[in-house]
């Protein structure tokens, strides 16, 4: 764990303790051992050692009511003795490690070997050098000086390989750095509420110290260990530490131990912090993981280690926490912590398995990406990798299509390059040994070998150009760029691929409160004492007794953390802090000219007798207080139709209670509640009940307690629709996305808001139903959910009211699994509550609310809306579609170059025994068309016009027929011109022919013109590639993308330098001005030709095929995949046959794993918690999987036979970038 292993930390703290032993009544060690106890053991231990929790607070020099004094000196001392609340992150990979990883690329290795052989041979002058008898491929004497320069080509290739490697490594490094920055940003935003100096304040989690009194509430992720000192109905989900999915009840008497990394699922309370950072339970596990990693390194040196359990140093053994489940903290867990943690999404053990769909497709095609025995790997990791893979089975749609397309292109390239080499070798041998009948002389061998090496280099170069290694780069750049820009649009993307999935979204299930509405609640109507007030009543018109009961009920029966504070600016609106509904009710108290604060002072939180907190089952909240005469009074508030059912009396105008019969209730629903709801108001009923002091009621029997209530009033709370929402919803509908509202509110309220938002329009045939009715319709007689029943409902469903979180999950799952429509639906969901986790995970894209959302919801989401606003979702759709289009633009450009370059190199080699484009030139072309083009085309900003078309759908091919028309059309133009230049160019320009030159002859003007023209055509075609739907104006919006302009101009400048001064290494000879003009003119022809192609209607070209789609078969295949991990999908099967073509290429996308890891593997505590939580849950999910398929896959990869195939591999790099590229990258990255 970073530089500080636990033992250092520990020994350091031991020393500190010696100095400060007298200052606090307990040592780090004591607190540490205390936190390892659970339940009654812990209660006994606290009693024995400290007397009670107050005694513990006294020992820690803190007050349970007022908290720490908060002076800097005191806080620093605590940090010194008990440590800081920070877990040192895992060290990032060093630049050297990244360089080494980039060097693992197969194609690069092949090129390096070829270049080294070529170098060696150029320095070796064999005795047969001057022997006339030695065969030559083509005549022509060579100059002495030129023979000396034979080493240049080999050196140039090596140099370009070095550039590629450095740039790749720099790319990975900067990306990792960027995401660490993003991670720390997410963490800094995490605040926690503590009491200091009797003030309730929010502090960053890292500032927590031992002795702090922290307020905990529903939805919190606990940032440190502590002991409960006061709690209301507190339930904690400890599955992240113990693996037990049941929620644990916590109370001061029975089980007061609260552990970091666990989630508060219900209730509220206060705890005294007893352990932070590396001393907390999560910290200990992490330190063990770090230790495990150290062990693993030793282990590789021959120490045998048993079954994945870290052989801890003695320093750790003392606190092996009881909570690590069976080696979850296994030896190599941290390395895989990153890949395998399912992106830190908490997995609730109780969620059925398919929710673990773990949206971790960022790992690209997780399975193909088994690295070819990665540097750190070794067989040992395979098991862990398999665990990891279980979760990230489903690839994102785009990556599925790209993998398939890349495998197809790579195969073609491999075949072409093999044929090229074979033809060259045969041509040479037949011409020399068969036709000229020359004998094979031993002294000539080195010369022959030199020729063969040259042929081999040409073959590899064809392959380099054929494989679209720039694709993964384009995907990565496009996603990384989008993610960065989306931050400005209030979308904090936690998983890269969510961005692209949003472009395909066909349905959005949105919450109402806070997302569609402003979440500023105000009471606007009330029914008190038999009168329905349409606006806030005058306090004098309400009976004194009723008013007093009402103020007490609202002030006491709400979270004490909820407050209405004066506005920050003069004339502004009052600030609402805490639960917004309660803020609205407290605001009502203030509007009645009453003060709720005085009531709270008389009845502080410690004196509350019992609290039944609000949850989605009760839909109400109740608080019991003890009266001066020892009797009890319970105040209750909640959804009006639910609380009214439990009322048997109601207060009349004078404040006396009268009988409230079911028929009175029905009348009230008709006359009061429905009219309020139809105005779009939420209705809340406030009630109370008195209990005698003896016998004391059985508080656990909720049904009896929450009955026979007396209704005080019903209020209507307005939560206005956000002004920008109706327009955003209209855009979604125009873009072919159905918006559905899923809310816990009353159906009339929900319908009224849905009409205001434009989700439904009066008179349309759409369904608005309640959760109960929904469940009745989708279940059969046995109460099981049936897909065909859901299929009858969801297409028309627009509003689901009074829904529980399970209903939300059922709906999302039903829509995703539906086979009614030919395209599988892609569903986005918004959520803010703890219980929205399952639905957020199940959805293709989960949006959590940044402001109102609980930590648990954020954990389960893919994107966090930092402004909680629905219109930000529309921006996410726009960016997602833009990613898709950027990839298509890049493909259109790249494939044109591929087709042309491969055909030119192939035919040139066959006809003239030498490729017109030399190896180094090919690398440069590869560089412009791959890396630079991916930068230029992937950073196009999105436009509103993207929202005018329907979603592409999951099986739409990447390359549409229009694109295919453009690719083939431009290829025809380029090939015609290049072959014209190749065979009659010397006559047109009146220069020497460059064909059939001998081995080390100087560069010819002829071939230089061909190279230059080729590059010019690519440059102008790059402008054509900006439009993929057949638009005429290719310059539209070109200046909105400065990166594009810079790259086109920069490439042009570098090309001039290469041609004029490149000389021998680039096989270029300087050109005259008129020759330059011709090259540029032919290039400009591309733009004209593009207009001609745009004129031909695509519909006429029936013979064009689309490419790069996923067939329906694969779709289904992918769906089944969740259930059956052992299957390997279509693309993978092809890879398996040794064509690991693009394997390494795709590995570029693996960088995304790195990226996302870093995201997760957090640079601090929170990240740590997240990882931790999933390590353990992973442990339950993955215990019994051992799938042979992956082993065979990885073995296939490591077997020697696959090497040539893998050639296609990562030239990705090649392309990537010769040095010139550095500045551009720097620019983009620092942007």
PDB file of N, CA, C and O in Angstrom, residues 890-918:
ATOM      1  N   UNK A 890     -13.512   8.082 -38.227  1.00  0.00           N
ATOM      2  CA  UNK A 890     -12.144   7.594 -38.238  1.00  0.00           C
ATOM      3  C   UNK A 890     -12.042   6.335 -39.092  1.00  0.00           C
ATOM      4  O   UNK A 890     -11.113   6.174 -39.885  1.00  0.00           O
ATOM      5  N   UNK A 891     -13.025   5.439 -38.940  1.00  0.00           N
ATOM      6  CA  UNK A 891     -13.009   4.194 -39.715  1.00  0.00           C
ATOM      7  C   UNK A 891     -13.051   4.494 -41.206  1.00  0.00           C
ATOM      8  O   UNK A 891     -12.332   3.880 -41.990  1.00  0.00           O
ATOM      9  N   UNK A 892     -13.917   5.439 -41.579  1.00  0.00           N
ATOM     10  CA  UNK A 892     -14.077   5.744 -42.996  1.00  0.00           C
ATOM     11  C   UNK A 892     -12.750   6.210 -43.570  1.00  0.00           C
ATOM     12  O   UNK A 892     -12.324   5.799 -44.645  1.00  0.00           O
ATOM     13  N   UNK A 893     -12.058   7.052 -42.807  1.00  0.00           N
ATOM     14  CA  UNK A 893     -10.765   7.580 -43.261  1.00  0.00           C
ATOM     15  C   UNK A 893      -9.713   6.471 -43.274  1.00  0.00           C
ATOM     16  O   UNK A 893      -9.002   6.253 -44.243  1.00  0.00           O
ATOM     17  N   UNK A 894      -9.649   5.750 -42.169  1.00  0.00           N
ATOM     18  CA  UNK A 894      -8.610   4.736 -41.989  1.00  0.00           C
ATOM     19  C   UNK A 894      -8.706   3.630 -43.029  1.00  0.00           C
ATOM     20  O   UNK A 894      -7.707   3.190 -43.579  1.00  0.00           O
ATOM     21  N   UNK A 895      -9.940   3.166 -43.284  1.00  0.00           N
ATOM     22  CA  UNK A 895     -10.072   2.027 -44.192  1.00  0.00           C
ATOM     23  C   UNK A 895      -9.714   2.420 -45.615  1.00  0.00           C
ATOM     24  O   UNK A 895      -9.195   1.611 -46.373  1.00  0.00           O
ATOM     25  N   UNK A 896      -9.996   3.685 -45.979  1.00  0.00           N
ATOM     26  CA  UNK A 896      -9.602   4.128 -47.322  1.00  0.00           C
ATOM     27  C   UNK A 896      -8.084   4.002 -47.448  1.00  0.00           C
ATOM     28  O   UNK A 896      -7.563   3.437 -48.404  1.00  0.00           O
ATOM     29  N   UNK A 897      -7.364   4.515 -46.442  1.00  0.00           N
ATOM     30  CA  UNK A 897      -5.901   4.454 -46.489  1.00  0.00           C
ATOM     31  C   UNK A 897      -5.447   3.000 -46.498  1.00  0.00           C
ATOM     32  O   UNK A 897      -4.555   2.618 -47.248  1.00  0.00           O
ATOM     33  N   UNK A 898      -6.070   2.185 -45.651  1.00  0.00           N
ATOM     34  CA  UNK A 898      -5.675   0.773 -45.577  1.00  0.00           C
ATOM     35  C   UNK A 898      -5.782   0.104 -46.935  1.00  0.00           C
ATOM     36  O   UNK A 898      -4.841  -0.525 -47.405  1.00  0.00           O
ATOM     37  N   UNK A 899      -6.964   0.238 -47.536  1.00  0.00           N
ATOM     38  CA  UNK A 899      -7.201  -0.438 -48.816  1.00  0.00           C
ATOM     39  C   UNK A 899      -6.139   0.010 -49.819  1.00  0.00           C
ATOM     40  O   UNK A 899      -5.468  -0.806 -50.461  1.00  0.00           O
ATOM     41  N   UNK A 900      -5.949   1.321 -49.926  1.00  0.00           N
ATOM     42  CA  UNK A 900      -5.026   1.843 -50.930  1.00  0.00           C
ATOM     43  C   UNK A 900      -3.589   1.405 -50.637  1.00  0.00           C
ATOM     44  O   UNK A 900      -2.899   0.876 -51.509  1.00  0.00           O
ATOM     45  N   UNK A 901      -3.139   1.615 -49.398  1.00  0.00           N
ATOM     46  CA  UNK A 901      -1.750   1.311 -49.079  1.00  0.00           C
ATOM     47  C   UNK A 901      -1.440  -0.176 -49.289  1.00  0.00           C
ATOM     48  O   UNK A 901      -0.390  -0.533 -49.834  1.00  0.00           O
ATOM     49  N   UNK A 902      -2.358  -1.029 -48.856  1.00  0.00           N
ATOM     50  CA  UNK A 902      -2.107  -2.461 -48.993  1.00  0.00           C
ATOM     51  C   UNK A 902      -2.037  -2.843 -50.469  1.00  0.00           C
ATOM     52  O   UNK A 902      -1.121  -3.548 -50.903  1.00  0.00           O
ATOM     53  N   UNK A 903      -2.998  -2.354 -51.258  1.00  0.00           N
ATOM     54  CA  UNK A 903      -2.996  -2.728 -52.685  1.00  0.00           C
ATOM     55  C   UNK A 903      -1.740  -2.184 -53.369  1.00  0.00           C
ATOM     56  O   UNK A 903      -1.088  -2.884 -54.142  1.00  0.00           O
ATOM     57  N   UNK A 904      -1.356  -0.953 -53.052  1.00  0.00           N
ATOM     58  CA  UNK A 904      -0.164  -0.375 -53.685  1.00  0.00           C
ATOM     59  C   UNK A 904       1.080  -1.188 -53.315  1.00  0.00           C
ATOM     60  O   UNK A 904       1.871  -1.577 -54.172  1.00  0.00           O
ATOM     61  N   UNK A 905       1.243  -1.455 -52.023  1.00  0.00           N
ATOM     62  CA  UNK A 905       2.429  -2.187 -51.593  1.00  0.00           C
ATOM     63  C   UNK A 905       2.443  -3.587 -52.216  1.00  0.00           C
ATOM     64  O   UNK A 905       3.477  -4.069 -52.689  1.00  0.00           O
ATOM     65  N   UNK A 906       1.280  -4.204 -52.270  1.00  0.00           N
ATOM     66  CA  UNK A 906       1.173  -5.577 -52.756  1.00  0.00           C
ATOM     67  C   UNK A 906       1.465  -5.644 -54.257  1.00  0.00           C
ATOM     68  O   UNK A 906       2.349  -6.365 -54.708  1.00  0.00           O
ATOM     69  N   UNK A 907       0.722  -4.867 -55.044  1.00  0.00           N
ATOM     70  CA  UNK A 907       0.923  -4.940 -56.500  1.00  0.00           C
ATOM     71  C   UNK A 907       2.305  -4.419 -56.860  1.00  0.00           C
ATOM     72  O   UNK A 907       2.989  -4.981 -57.698  1.00  0.00           O
ATOM     73  N   UNK A 908       2.710  -3.330 -56.170  1.00  0.00           N
ATOM     74  CA  UNK A 908       4.039  -2.788 -56.462  1.00  0.00           C
ATOM     75  C   UNK A 908       5.089  -3.859 -56.252  1.00  0.00           C
ATOM     76  O   UNK A 908       5.978  -4.065 -57.089  1.00  0.00           O
ATOM     77  N   UNK A 909       4.972  -4.561 -55.123  1.00  0.00           N
ATOM     78  CA  UNK A 909       5.971  -5.577 -54.802  1.00  0.00           C
ATOM     79  C   UNK A 909       5.939  -6.698 -55.838  1.00  0.00           C
ATOM     80  O   UNK A 909       6.983  -7.212 -56.245  1.00  0.00           O
ATOM     81  N   UNK A 910       4.753  -7.065 -56.277  1.00  0.00           N
ATOM     82  CA  UNK A 910       4.651  -8.178 -57.214  1.00  0.00           C
ATOM     83  C   UNK A 910       5.188  -7.787 -58.592  1.00  0.00           C
ATOM     84  O   UNK A 910       5.792  -8.587 -59.283  1.00  0.00           O
ATOM     85  N   UNK A 911       4.918  -6.536 -59.007  1.00  0.00           N
ATOM     86  CA  UNK A 911       5.288  -6.164 -60.366  1.00  0.00           C
ATOM     87  C   UNK A 911       6.722  -5.649 -60.420  1.00  0.00           C
ATOM     88  O   UNK A 911       7.465  -5.944 -61.333  1.00  0.00           O
ATOM     89  N   UNK A 912       7.120  -4.863 -59.406  1.00  0.00           N
ATOM     90  CA  UNK A 912       8.460  -4.265 -59.504  1.00  0.00           C
ATOM     91  C   UNK A 912       9.421  -4.802 -58.445  1.00  0.00           C
ATOM     92  O   UNK A 912      10.492  -4.245 -58.252  1.00  0.00           O
ATOM     93  N   UNK A 913       9.075  -5.857 -57.726  1.00  0.00           N
ATOM     94  CA  UNK A 913       9.906  -6.456 -56.668  1.00  0.00           C
ATOM     95  C   UNK A 913      10.278  -5.485 -55.567  1.00  0.00           C
ATOM     96  O   UNK A 913      11.260  -5.665 -54.880  1.00  0.00           O
ATOM     97  N   UNK A 914       9.569  -4.392 -55.451  1.00  0.00           N
ATOM     98  CA  UNK A 914       9.926  -3.451 -54.400  1.00  0.00           C
ATOM     99  C   UNK A 914       8.674  -2.641 -54.145  1.00  0.00           C
ATOM    100  O   UNK A 914       7.999  -2.243 -55.087  1.00  0.00           O
ATOM    101  N   UNK A 915       8.357  -2.415 -52.878  1.00  0.00           N
ATOM    102  CA  UNK A 915       7.148  -1.645 -52.616  1.00  0.00           C
ATOM    103  C   UNK A 915       7.424  -0.185 -52.947  1.00  0.00           C
ATOM    104  O   UNK A 915       8.438   0.361 -52.525  1.00  0.00           O
ATOM    105  N   UNK A 916       6.521   0.466 -53.694  1.00  0.00           N
ATOM    106  CA  UNK A 916       6.725   1.892 -54.006  1.00  0.00           C
ATOM    107  C   UNK A 916       6.796   2.714 -52.717  1.00  0.00           C
ATOM    108  O   UNK A 916       7.449   3.743 -52.674  1.00  0.00           O
ATOM    109  N   UNK A 917       6.073   2.256 -51.671  1.00  0.00           N
ATOM    110  CA  UNK A 917       6.152   2.969 -50.385  1.00  0.00           C
ATOM    111  C   UNK A 917       7.110   2.191 -49.498  1.00  0.00           C
ATOM    112  O   UNK A 917       6.884   1.021 -49.210  1.00  0.00           O
ATOM    113  N   UNK A 918       8.187   2.820 -49.053  1.00  0.00           N
ATOM    114  CA  UNK A 918       9.198   2.130 -48.245  1.00  0.00           C
ATOM    115  C   UNK A 918       8.704   1.929 -46.808  1.00  0.00           C
ATOM    116  O   UNK A 918       7.786   2.608 -46.358  1.00  0.00           O
TER     117      UNK A 918
END
